[in-house]
Amino acid sequence: MKHGILLASVAGACIAAPAAMAQQQAAAPQGGIESTGTHRSDDIVVTATALRQRADQTVTPVLTLNGDDLVHRRQATLGETLAGQPGVNFDNFGGGASRPVIRGQTAPRVQVLSDASQIQDASQVSPDHAVVTEPLLLQGIEVLRGPATLLYGGGAIGGAVNLLDSKIPTSLPTDGIEGAAEGRLGTADNEQSLVGGLTGSIGNFAVRVEGVARSSDDYRVPSRFGERHVDGSYNDTTTWSVGGAWVGERGYLGAAYTRQTSEYGLPGHSHDYEDCHPHGSSLHCGGHDHSHEHDHDHEHEHGGEEHEVPYVRLRSERIDIRSDYEDPLPGFERVRFRAGLTKYRHEELEHDEVATTFRNKAHDVRLELTHRPLGGLRGTFGVQHAKSDFSAAGVEAYLPESETTSTGLFLFETLQLGPVRLEAAVRQDWQRIETTLDRRAEHNPFSVSGAAIWESGSGYSLALSLARSQRAPTAQELFARGVHLATNTYEIGGASLGKETAHSVDLTVRKSLGDTHFTLGAYHQDFDGYIFARTLDRFEDFRLIGYTAQDASFTGIDGEIHHQFSPNLGLAVFGDYVRAKFKDDGGDLPRIPAGRLGARGDLRLGGFAIDAEYFRVFEQDRIAEYETRTPGYDMVNATVAYKLSLGQQAAELYVRGSNLTNALAFNHASFIKDASPLRGRNVVFGLRTTF
């Protein structure tokens, strides 16, 4: 679907809004596309923490992306949006799916949350499954780099990404109504995107309506790749949401319904191996002569062109219920409630016929109570319950139908002793998995942590945290069996796998006051029984993998140093590096991102804002068995934005250029790195306005 004519119409409407709207005073931004301005991360209250601390007060290293910086960096997928942040990479799968990679780890050890509630989709099962979110509607992103198990369970043993949106109003708009609109055009993939949102109120009741329509073709790559485009890297997505809330002086209670439909291609998909099967720990592929013939001209049309690749047709419906309330009961400061109910389905089509269907019907309920200081202690305790009914049916149904139920109880306490604050947390989980194959598993992970943070009073702080975290294996790791062509693998689960235990130490040094501020982190994480997909055999590009457990360790550093030379000029250097290996033989773990080092600058001149960054991604030659080395590359990105004043309306024109040198870049963390290099030179033109 193309939106060219509609885009022009909306862009015109953005500038010439109705006179009645223009006369209204612009309200304080509620988020999403209304967000304006760039805030230092240490000024932001981190909602994903137990006590809503500022980023410079947290023991767990927290990275926040918000304001203009988020607006300019947003991409179609979550992983691409976060790429380039210290300690954060992504495992791209064309233009339709990418997951965040935090300090070398991704799903199922990195959990993506919607305002502290689990996103129940199928992205943890495979990298070709999209994370169901819409970056163009987010008001902020919080990245917890390091174990967040104590608050969010074993799925966050490597970190968590908390997505903040405005689908449920938390405050009443000024003068009863506020809104925003945005249009975007991209050159590398012919992106055409429209974004809009409106919040209105009557008395203490507020209603929010918002939506996005996006269309993009296969993205272009440098000619040195041998092809002009990555076939099957297109992405068409439509998302809309309607929500309402009662807002009082001490809090709010609200709900929202969100629906997302998407169609995107699957690059690197091959049918040459669909007859492959295991003989013990060896792989047998049609006698290894491949005499069988395949005729797979899919004749799927997109943008008037035929794409000889399979594609995904996705639909997700979600209901969110949220409430925050101050002084709910004697002795308590705050109560927070989150509930998400999801009905998810995606179909993988070949020849325009459904080959495999994945379904997930799930819910997640979370309640937190923060008590007032008691004997010097201040803290939060809570309960979380989640259930997922997951199924796969069709050609690639390598997972049995399963029901996963989990319940967790957690407690977090803090004690201030002069300039030192002590923290301690504990969490107990109970997980049960039942399958239609009459196979079941039960695990009861237990996690505990202790930490101390010293604050000098002059902006310097030093934080040290120790944690013992556990994660229960997933249904996929336990019971998978069958061909998975998206990743060119035959998967075999390990039904006897036990809990995965990580012992972590994290040291963070910060400076948050003055012209120079920085966050530098060093960490080490030892895993007992690290669960991974070991390659047992390989034929050409097809691998036989078996889920097994082996002790492993992750050691690394990441951070950023920023200096403000003047009110209008700032420069920063940033970088990250992680070394992941097995402890017994020193072998390397698969798909670990290479180290990076870069610099960025920001300049403000009148109504202009100019940001530019360069970073070097180094060669990754520490590779696992059956992997290949990935060459390094240089990345140059820049943004030029100009703010317009149209009476009482605010507007901004911006141009964001990425990969300006058109480097041929391969992502070592990707399952299909050789078939799907990163996007070539791309320029995005955007116009957004608020009223």
XYZ file of C-alpha atoms in Angstrom:
691
model
C 0.000 0.000 0.000
C 1.373 3.399 -0.946
C 0.666 6.548 1.000
C 2.161 9.249 -1.227
C -0.972 11.310 -1.829
C -2.169 10.850 1.733
C 1.259 11.809 3.053
C 1.218 15.082 1.174
C -2.261 15.822 2.458
C -1.328 15.121 6.063
C 1.881 17.157 5.769
C -0.176 20.093 4.585
C -2.634 19.592 7.405
C 0.250 19.514 9.882
C 1.242 23.042 8.862
C -2.198 24.461 8.343
C -4.056 22.986 11.279
C -7.584 24.120 11.920
C -7.821 27.635 13.263
C -9.568 26.461 16.382
C -6.621 24.209 17.200
C -4.046 26.899 16.442
C -5.614 29.210 18.993
C -5.097 26.709 21.778
C -2.005 26.843 23.928
C 0.298 23.900 23.267
C 0.084 21.406 26.099
C 3.005 19.824 27.847
C 3.985 16.849 25.681
C 2.602 13.545 26.786
C 4.983 11.493 24.702
C 5.192 9.562 21.492
C 5.174 11.888 18.521
C 4.369 14.787 20.850
C 7.789 14.510 22.480
C 9.998 17.505 21.908
C 13.380 18.466 23.219
C 16.309 16.323 24.228
C 16.932 15.498 27.879
C 20.074 14.179 29.475
C 19.505 10.621 30.623
C 20.316 11.499 34.250
C 17.361 13.910 34.287
C 14.882 11.163 33.383
C 12.930 9.153 35.942
C 13.345 5.488 35.041
C 9.945 3.836 35.393
C 11.363 0.322 34.972
C 13.135 0.541 38.330
C 11.446 -0.431 41.576
C 11.463 3.050 43.142
C 11.299 5.219 39.989
C 14.850 6.519 40.374
C 16.700 8.842 38.028
C 19.136 7.191 35.631
C 22.130 8.475 37.634
C 20.699 6.972 40.840
C 20.231 3.410 39.644
C 22.605 0.590 40.481
C 21.743 -1.258 37.268
C 23.204 0.719 34.328
C 20.250 2.303 32.535
C 20.247 3.868 29.084
C 17.334 6.100 28.084
C 16.328 7.264 24.611
C 13.731 10.040 24.447
C 12.806 13.422 22.996
C 14.295 14.561 19.698
C 17.000 11.907 19.845
C 14.371 9.160 19.815
C 12.310 10.898 17.109
C 15.285 11.114 14.766
C 16.595 7.585 15.417
C 13.319 5.681 15.120
C 13.214 2.876 12.576
C 10.626 0.306 11.604
C 11.941 -2.241 14.108
C 12.979 -1.993 17.745
C 16.449 -3.446 17.227
C 17.337 -0.944 14.510
C 16.022 1.933 16.631
C 18.371 1.047 19.501
C 21.378 0.114 17.371
C 24.440 2.229 18.099
C 23.709 2.819 21.792
C 26.566 1.765 24.111
C 26.181 -1.882 25.031
C 23.239 -2.401 22.669
C 23.294 -4.168 19.287
C 20.629 -5.981 17.265
C 20.120 -9.203 15.294
C 18.487 -7.992 12.086
C 16.424 -10.215 9.822
C 15.833 -8.055 6.757
C 13.619 -5.007 7.207
C 10.743 -6.637 9.061
C 12.247 -8.088 12.234
C 15.117 -7.262 14.579
C 15.588 -7.837 18.295
C 17.791 -5.881 20.713
C 21.056 -7.499 21.820
C 22.273 -6.265 25.234
C 25.885 -6.937 26.181
C 26.020 -9.883 23.805
C 22.690 -11.442 24.799
C 19.255 -11.412 23.237
C 15.970 -13.341 23.593
C 15.207 -15.437 25.587
C 17.529 -13.605 28.022
C 16.486 -10.060 27.093
C 12.884 -9.198 27.842
C 10.948 -6.517 25.981
C 8.291 -4.805 28.110
C 5.406 -2.483 27.378
C 5.446 -0.123 30.372
C 6.648 -2.979 32.634
C 4.221 -5.541 31.130
C 5.457 -8.438 29.011
C 5.015 -8.232 25.242
C 3.511 -11.592 24.388
C 4.376 -12.322 20.750
C 6.615 -14.932 19.077
C 9.844 -12.938 18.883
C 11.561 -15.068 21.556
C 11.110 -18.149 19.405
C 13.016 -16.996 16.325
C 14.835 -13.904 14.995
C 12.582 -13.794 11.930
C 9.587 -13.096 14.209
C 9.016 -9.380 14.745
C 8.798 -7.739 18.162
C 5.245 -6.400 18.199
C 5.731 -2.725 18.896
C 5.626 0.525 16.945
C 8.718 2.709 17.482
C 7.015 5.675 15.806
C 4.489 5.796 18.668
C 6.934 5.548 21.562
C 7.614 8.436 23.926
C 10.711 6.821 25.400
C 12.791 3.659 25.687
C 14.567 2.447 28.825
C 17.326 -0.145 28.474
C 18.466 -1.966 31.610
C 21.957 -3.214 30.762
C 22.569 -6.164 33.020
C 20.430 -8.626 34.988
C 16.897 -7.358 35.604
C 15.749 -10.763 36.837
C 14.780 -9.555 40.295
C 12.009 -7.378 38.902
C 11.027 -9.107 35.662
C 11.939 -12.779 35.969
C 14.396 -15.074 34.218
C 13.596 -13.705 30.784
C 15.546 -10.591 31.831
C 18.673 -12.390 33.053
C 20.647 -10.477 30.413
C 18.709 -7.202 30.520
C 15.381 -5.590 29.725
C 13.971 -3.024 27.300
C 11.016 -1.037 28.616
C 8.887 0.734 25.998
C 6.991 3.849 27.072
C 3.951 4.976 25.106
C 1.003 7.308 25.494
C -1.825 4.937 24.479
C -3.329 5.309 27.971
C -3.476 8.947 29.141
C -1.843 9.590 32.523
C -2.716 13.289 32.718
C -5.375 15.629 31.369
C -4.444 17.689 28.301
C -4.295 21.467 28.627
C -7.479 23.149 27.383
C -9.070 19.751 26.848
C -7.258 18.625 23.675
C -3.766 18.068 22.279
C -2.376 16.156 19.357
C 0.387 15.645 16.847
C 1.030 14.401 13.335
C 4.105 13.343 11.422
C 5.059 12.250 7.924
C 8.255 10.488 6.815
C 9.876 9.600 3.498
C 12.940 7.333 3.201
C 15.184 6.868 0.189
C 16.855 3.467 0.677
C 13.586 1.526 0.873
C 11.033 4.055 -0.410
C 9.610 4.353 3.084
C 6.343 6.251 3.375
C 5.032 6.630 6.911
C 2.178 8.541 8.491
C 1.784 9.034 12.241
C -1.002 10.747 14.141
C -2.353 11.016 17.666
C -5.017 12.979 19.518
C -5.866 13.219 23.227
C -9.040 14.845 24.518
C -10.744 15.057 27.859
C -14.103 15.719 29.460
C -13.908 16.346 33.163
C -11.578 13.770 34.690
C -11.857 11.361 31.774
C -9.282 11.425 28.940
C -9.379 9.568 25.607
C -6.419 8.830 23.357
C -6.508 7.784 19.659
C -3.299 7.175 17.687
C -2.049 5.281 14.682
C 0.715 4.607 12.155
C 0.681 3.461 8.547
C 4.022 2.488 7.010
C 5.034 1.111 3.632
C 8.575 0.250 2.546
C 10.103 -1.736 -0.296
C 13.162 -3.966 -0.303
C 16.042 -1.849 0.941
C 19.060 -0.985 -1.158
C 22.588 -2.114 -0.347
C 25.978 -1.180 -1.841
C 26.612 -2.665 -5.278
C 29.637 -4.534 -3.906
C 27.145 -6.980 -2.383
C 26.349 -8.207 -5.877
C 22.673 -7.265 -5.702
C 21.032 -3.839 -5.598
C 18.496 -4.856 -2.961
C 18.043 -7.446 -0.234
C 15.164 -9.411 -1.673
C 12.402 -9.837 0.880
C 13.451 -6.941 3.129
C 10.224 -4.959 2.682
C 7.890 -4.119 5.549
C 4.298 -2.881 5.498
C 2.779 -2.238 8.928
C -0.365 -0.593 10.256
C -0.898 0.045 13.967
C -3.721 1.830 15.732
C -4.784 2.201 19.320
C -7.644 3.680 21.313
C -7.472 4.169 25.055
C -9.106 5.997 27.905
C -8.397 6.752 31.543
C -9.896 8.335 34.600
C -7.315 10.794 35.940
C -7.418 12.145 39.479
C -5.113 14.116 41.729
C -3.402 11.013 43.074
C -3.276 8.810 39.995
C -5.136 7.222 37.119
C -6.862 4.052 35.960
C -7.092 3.316 32.254
C -7.216 0.773 29.451
C -6.335 0.631 25.762
C -6.900 -1.633 22.779
C -4.091 -1.901 20.212
C -4.137 -3.712 16.900
C -1.162 -4.226 14.627
C -1.121 -5.859 11.208
C 2.078 -6.386 9.293
C 3.465 -8.010 6.195
C 7.191 -8.418 5.720
C 9.544 -10.633 3.749
C 11.952 -13.332 4.937
C 15.373 -12.924 3.285
C 17.794 -15.816 3.110
C 15.048 -18.433 3.079
C 16.077 -21.625 1.273
C 14.139 -24.754 0.356
C 17.211 -26.713 -0.629
C 17.298 -28.279 2.830
C 13.666 -28.991 3.614
C 14.273 -32.738 3.364
C 17.194 -32.665 5.802
C 16.773 -34.724 8.944
C 18.986 -36.102 11.725
C 20.468 -39.561 12.086
C 21.555 -39.392 15.696
C 23.927 -36.437 15.854
C 24.565 -36.470 12.104
C 22.661 -34.676 9.386
C 21.198 -36.481 6.376
C 20.058 -34.346 3.450
C 18.501 -36.431 0.697
C 21.577 -38.575 0.337
C 23.575 -35.348 0.119
C 23.114 -35.330 -3.645
C 20.179 -32.916 -3.770
C 18.750 -34.611 -6.793
C 15.278 -33.439 -5.820
C 14.048 -30.362 -7.638
C 12.190 -27.396 -6.190
C 10.061 -24.898 -8.011
C 9.524 -21.993 -5.654
C 8.529 -18.985 -7.708
C 6.299 -17.379 -5.120
C 5.013 -14.661 -7.435
C 4.274 -12.521 -4.425
C 3.880 -8.946 -5.550
C 4.927 -5.937 -3.539
C 5.129 -2.485 -5.017
C 4.449 -3.899 -8.459
C 7.417 -6.297 -8.252
C 7.531 -10.042 -7.766
C 9.428 -11.326 -4.737
C 10.590 -14.918 -4.874
C 10.725 -15.187 -1.101
C 8.320 -16.299 1.600
C 6.720 -13.635 3.748
C 5.001 -13.157 7.082
C 1.460 -11.919 7.580
C 1.056 -10.858 11.208
C -1.844 -9.729 13.327
C -1.706 -8.839 17.013
C -4.536 -7.624 19.237
C -3.719 -6.453 22.731
C -5.603 -4.982 25.669
C -3.609 -3.056 28.278
C -4.890 -2.100 31.723
C -2.743 0.260 33.794
C -3.027 2.149 37.041
C -0.706 4.195 39.216
C -2.040 5.583 42.480
C -0.316 7.561 45.229
C -1.069 7.030 48.952
C -3.430 4.095 48.363
C -3.296 2.749 51.955
C -1.774 3.774 55.284
C 1.918 2.970 55.219
C 2.162 2.794 51.438
C 3.431 5.408 48.989
C 2.207 3.962 45.730
C 0.496 1.052 44.052
C 1.135 0.141 40.429
C -0.936 -2.318 38.415
C -0.238 -3.605 34.909
C -2.120 -6.197 32.878
C -1.746 -7.184 29.250
C -3.942 -9.597 27.302
C -2.670 -10.578 23.855
C -4.057 -12.516 20.934
C -1.221 -13.010 18.465
C -1.081 -14.812 15.138
C 1.324 -14.827 12.262
C 1.356 -16.868 9.097
C 4.381 -17.684 6.979
C 3.302 -17.864 3.353
C 4.844 -19.533 0.329
C 3.291 -19.420 -3.135
C 0.863 -17.025 -1.410
C -0.362 -20.050 0.530
C -0.036 -20.492 4.272
C 2.803 -22.896 5.087
C 3.078 -22.420 8.860
C 0.940 -20.613 11.414
C 2.133 -19.455 14.837
C -0.362 -18.478 17.531
C 0.051 -17.123 21.031
C -2.816 -16.344 23.360
C -1.340 -14.902 26.523
C -1.788 -12.650 29.508
C 0.535 -10.995 32.017
C -0.611 -9.426 35.317
C 1.640 -7.458 37.647
C 0.983 -5.694 40.972
C 3.548 -3.627 42.906
C 3.235 -1.934 46.298
C 5.822 0.589 47.506
C 5.866 1.027 51.270
C 6.871 4.090 53.228
C 10.204 4.118 55.124
C 10.173 1.529 57.872
C 13.172 1.434 60.180
C 15.147 3.243 57.499
C 14.106 0.739 54.825
C 12.143 1.791 51.755
C 11.099 -0.697 49.159
C 8.677 -2.435 46.837
C 7.168 -5.884 46.838
C 4.950 -7.434 44.243
C 3.542 -10.395 42.380
C 3.546 -11.266 38.696
C 1.574 -13.965 36.892
C 1.774 -14.885 33.211
C 0.313 -17.565 30.996
C 0.972 -18.352 27.335
C -0.811 -20.816 25.058
C 1.546 -21.193 22.104
C 1.142 -23.309 18.991
C 2.739 -23.846 15.589
C 0.992 -25.712 12.786
C 2.141 -26.481 9.261
C 5.310 -27.288 7.327
C 7.701 -25.829 9.913
C 5.855 -26.783 13.087
C 9.071 -27.594 14.921
C 7.481 -26.667 18.270
C 4.736 -28.657 19.986
C 1.644 -26.877 21.233
C 2.455 -25.782 24.759
C 1.042 -23.969 27.765
C 3.546 -22.059 29.889
C 2.432 -20.724 33.264
C 4.677 -18.701 35.556
C 4.205 -16.917 38.870
C 6.740 -14.750 40.642
C 7.011 -12.996 44.005
C 9.636 -10.308 44.472
C 10.891 -7.881 47.119
C 13.227 -4.916 46.734
C 14.565 -2.870 49.674
C 16.943 0.066 49.989
C 18.675 1.655 52.974
C 20.431 5.039 53.001
C 23.553 5.262 55.179
C 25.018 8.719 54.702
C 26.482 8.980 51.190
C 26.047 5.232 50.636
C 22.803 3.560 49.629
C 22.448 -0.193 50.056
C 20.045 -2.270 47.999
C 18.893 -5.868 48.237
C 16.345 -7.833 46.246
C 14.982 -11.355 46.103
C 12.604 -13.138 43.711
C 11.065 -16.612 43.634
C 9.437 -17.945 40.449
C 7.432 -21.046 39.653
C 7.214 -22.122 35.989
C 5.271 -25.025 34.517
C 5.214 -26.096 30.845
C 2.738 -28.631 29.510
C 2.584 -29.837 25.904
C 0.091 -31.758 23.793
C 2.737 -34.492 23.473
C 2.099 -35.313 27.141
C 5.496 -33.894 28.041
C 5.867 -31.387 30.851
C 8.500 -29.595 32.851
C 8.556 -27.651 36.106
C 11.275 -25.304 37.324
C 11.428 -22.930 40.293
C 14.122 -20.291 39.672
C 15.351 -18.241 42.621
C 17.285 -14.973 42.314
C 18.917 -12.676 44.843
C 21.043 -9.538 44.577
C 22.864 -7.018 46.718
C 24.295 -3.641 45.748
C 25.795 -0.438 47.042
C 26.022 2.998 45.450
C 28.213 5.814 46.780
C 27.309 9.383 45.804
C 29.873 12.102 46.444
C 27.420 14.993 46.435
C 29.370 16.682 43.638
C 27.971 14.567 40.817
C 30.280 11.553 41.066
C 28.957 8.128 41.972
C 30.254 4.575 42.147
C 27.885 1.596 42.037
C 28.685 -2.055 42.671
C 26.129 -4.830 42.324
C 26.316 -8.580 42.880
C 23.588 -10.940 41.739
C 22.763 -14.609 41.569
C 20.046 -14.996 38.931
C 18.273 -18.049 37.585
C 16.307 -18.705 34.409
C 14.068 -21.637 33.582
C 14.403 -23.142 30.074
C 11.763 -22.285 27.504
C 9.451 -24.717 25.727
C 11.583 -24.325 22.605
C 14.808 -25.213 24.406
C 13.144 -28.247 25.955
C 10.884 -29.685 23.273
C 11.768 -28.311 19.810
C 12.134 -30.885 17.059
C 11.964 -30.198 13.329
C 13.128 -28.142 10.378
C 13.349 -24.358 10.822
C 14.128 -23.010 7.365
C 14.172 -19.334 8.371
C 17.464 -19.948 10.201
C 18.464 -22.959 8.041
C 18.463 -25.342 10.985
C 17.003 -28.575 12.234
C 16.333 -28.032 15.955
C 16.383 -30.664 18.689
C 15.389 -29.711 22.210
C 16.942 -30.995 25.423
C 14.079 -32.264 27.566
C 16.333 -32.813 30.587
C 17.701 -29.266 30.715
C 17.672 -27.657 34.133
C 17.797 -24.104 35.454
C 20.408 -21.697 34.153
C 22.276 -19.833 36.922
C 24.250 -16.620 36.461
C 26.599 -15.010 38.983
C 27.093 -11.361 38.029
C 29.224 -8.462 39.161
C 28.685 -4.991 37.731
C 30.717 -1.852 38.426
C 29.462 1.538 37.194
C 31.210 4.914 37.513
C 29.236 8.074 36.767
C 29.566 11.833 36.703
C 26.281 13.697 36.301
C 27.098 17.360 37.105
C 29.166 19.970 35.289
C 30.173 20.335 31.655
C 31.571 16.805 31.556
C 29.402 13.851 32.412
C 29.921 10.163 31.796
C 28.742 6.648 32.500
C 31.322 3.855 32.348
C 30.504 0.250 33.138
C 32.480 -2.968 33.551
C 30.815 -6.329 34.120
C 31.402 -10.044 34.425
C 28.734 -12.733 34.302
C 29.434 -16.427 34.982
C 26.783 -18.898 33.837
C 26.397 -22.365 35.273
C 24.537 -24.434 32.701
C 24.264 -21.754 29.991
C 21.632 -23.056 27.548
C 22.479 -22.630 23.878
C 21.964 -24.211 20.470
C 25.079 -26.292 19.775
C 25.792 -27.108 16.127
C 26.092 -30.891 15.889
C 26.560 -31.195 12.130
C 26.448 -29.042 9.027
C 25.721 -29.537 5.343
C 26.466 -26.476 3.225
C 24.515 -23.650 4.928
C 22.186 -25.964 6.857
C 22.926 -26.939 10.461
C 21.714 -29.567 12.881
C 21.474 -27.922 16.308
C 20.742 -29.389 19.702
C 19.899 -27.373 22.799
C 22.389 -28.160 25.527
C 23.950 -26.570 28.610
C 27.575 -25.600 29.211
C 29.270 -23.210 31.622
C 30.053 -19.846 30.017
C 31.119 -16.321 30.890
C 30.519 -12.805 29.561
C 33.002 -10.027 30.340
C 32.858 -6.538 28.935
C 32.905 -2.772 29.168
C 30.676 -0.037 27.728
C 30.070 3.631 28.263
C 29.999 7.202 27.033
C 31.828 10.422 27.977
C 30.211 13.726 26.995
C 31.626 17.238 27.288
C 29.589 20.408 26.747
C 32.046 22.942 25.296
C 29.397 25.658 25.178
C 25.615 25.875 25.514
C 25.418 25.145 21.790
C 28.183 22.572 21.257
C 28.719 19.147 22.805
C 30.974 16.230 21.899
C 30.982 12.634 23.115
C 32.984 9.441 22.705
C 31.386 6.044 23.251
C 32.117 2.381 22.825
C 31.542 -1.164 23.983
C 33.190 -4.578 23.970
C 32.088 -8.007 25.190
C 34.034 -11.251 25.367
C 31.888 -14.375 25.628
C 33.401 -17.836 25.944
C 32.855 -21.299 27.359
C 34.669 -21.777 30.633
C 35.840 -25.372 30.186
C 37.520 -25.177 26.765
C 37.732 -21.418 26.137
C 35.687 -21.718 22.950
C 33.721 -18.747 21.668
C 29.967 -18.346 21.880
C 28.094 -17.820 18.599
C 26.843 -14.504 17.187
C 28.565 -12.226 19.712
C 28.742 -8.622 18.410
C 32.137 -7.122 17.720
C 33.556 -4.193 19.681
C 32.756 -0.600 18.711
C 34.312 2.803 19.235
C 32.901 6.107 18.050
C 32.238 9.795 18.564
C 29.241 12.052 18.174
C 28.663 15.778 18.291
C 25.653 18.077 18.575
C 25.452 21.710 17.518
C 22.592 24.188 18.049
C 22.391 27.299 15.822
C 19.236 29.345 16.191
C 16.384 27.088 15.172
C 18.770 24.489 13.730
C 19.937 21.344 15.511
C 22.758 19.360 13.927
C 23.908 15.982 15.178
C 26.564 13.769 13.625
C 28.168 10.502 14.675
C 30.871 8.160 13.483
C 31.698 4.759 14.880
C 33.889 1.862 13.918
C 32.620 -1.691 14.283
C 35.697 -3.887 14.463
C 36.253 -7.235 12.834
C 34.773 -10.183 14.711
C 37.229 -13.055 14.437
C 36.425 -14.691 17.785
C 33.954 -17.108 16.291
C 32.221 -20.302 17.303
C 32.490 -23.590 15.502
C 30.847 -23.475 12.056
C 30.779 -19.646 12.150
C 32.666 -17.359 9.767
C 34.506 -14.151 10.616
C 32.767 -10.843 9.969
C 34.776 -7.891 8.614
C 34.649 -4.533 10.347
C 33.056 -1.412 8.905
C 32.693 2.331 9.457
C 29.309 3.957 10.029
C 28.523 7.664 9.572
C 25.113 9.110 10.519
C 23.897 12.704 10.741
C 20.718 14.689 11.439
C 19.750 18.248 10.572
C 16.527 19.567 12.147
C 14.832 22.947 12.092
C 12.077 24.012 14.472
C 9.271 26.151 13.106
C 6.973 28.434 15.066
C 3.509 28.676 13.555
C 1.608 30.836 16.009
C 0.659 28.546 18.872
C 1.693 25.491 16.862
C 5.093 23.805 17.050
C 6.597 22.041 14.055
C 9.921 20.521 13.060
C 11.495 19.606 9.739
C 14.299 17.062 9.970
C 16.578 15.090 7.678
C 18.289 11.980 9.033
C 21.062 10.356 7.012
C 22.376 6.926 7.966
C 25.296 4.978 6.531
C 26.248 8.091 4.574
C 29.414 6.500 3.180
C 27.334 3.586 1.829
C 29.493 1.024 3.626
C 28.871 -2.660 2.970
C 28.199 -3.788 6.535
C 27.453 -7.262 7.854
C 26.009 -7.849 11.328
C 27.732 -10.704 13.151
C 24.769 -11.101 15.520
C 22.396 -11.898 12.644
C 21.443 -15.450 11.711
C 21.432 -14.409 8.049
C 24.309 -11.910 8.032
C 25.606 -12.966 4.609
C 22.177 -12.857 2.961
C 21.022 -9.632 4.617
C 23.694 -6.942 5.028
C 22.724 -3.722 6.743
C 20.845 -1.027 4.870
C 22.913 1.099 2.467
C 22.880 4.885 2.352
C 19.506 6.106 3.548
C 18.052 9.588 3.974
C 14.789 10.079 5.878
C 12.850 13.334 5.495
C 10.389 14.072 8.269
C 7.869 16.718 9.235
C 6.147 16.662 12.605
C 3.910 19.092 14.399
C 2.117 19.382 17.726
C -0.902 21.396 18.737
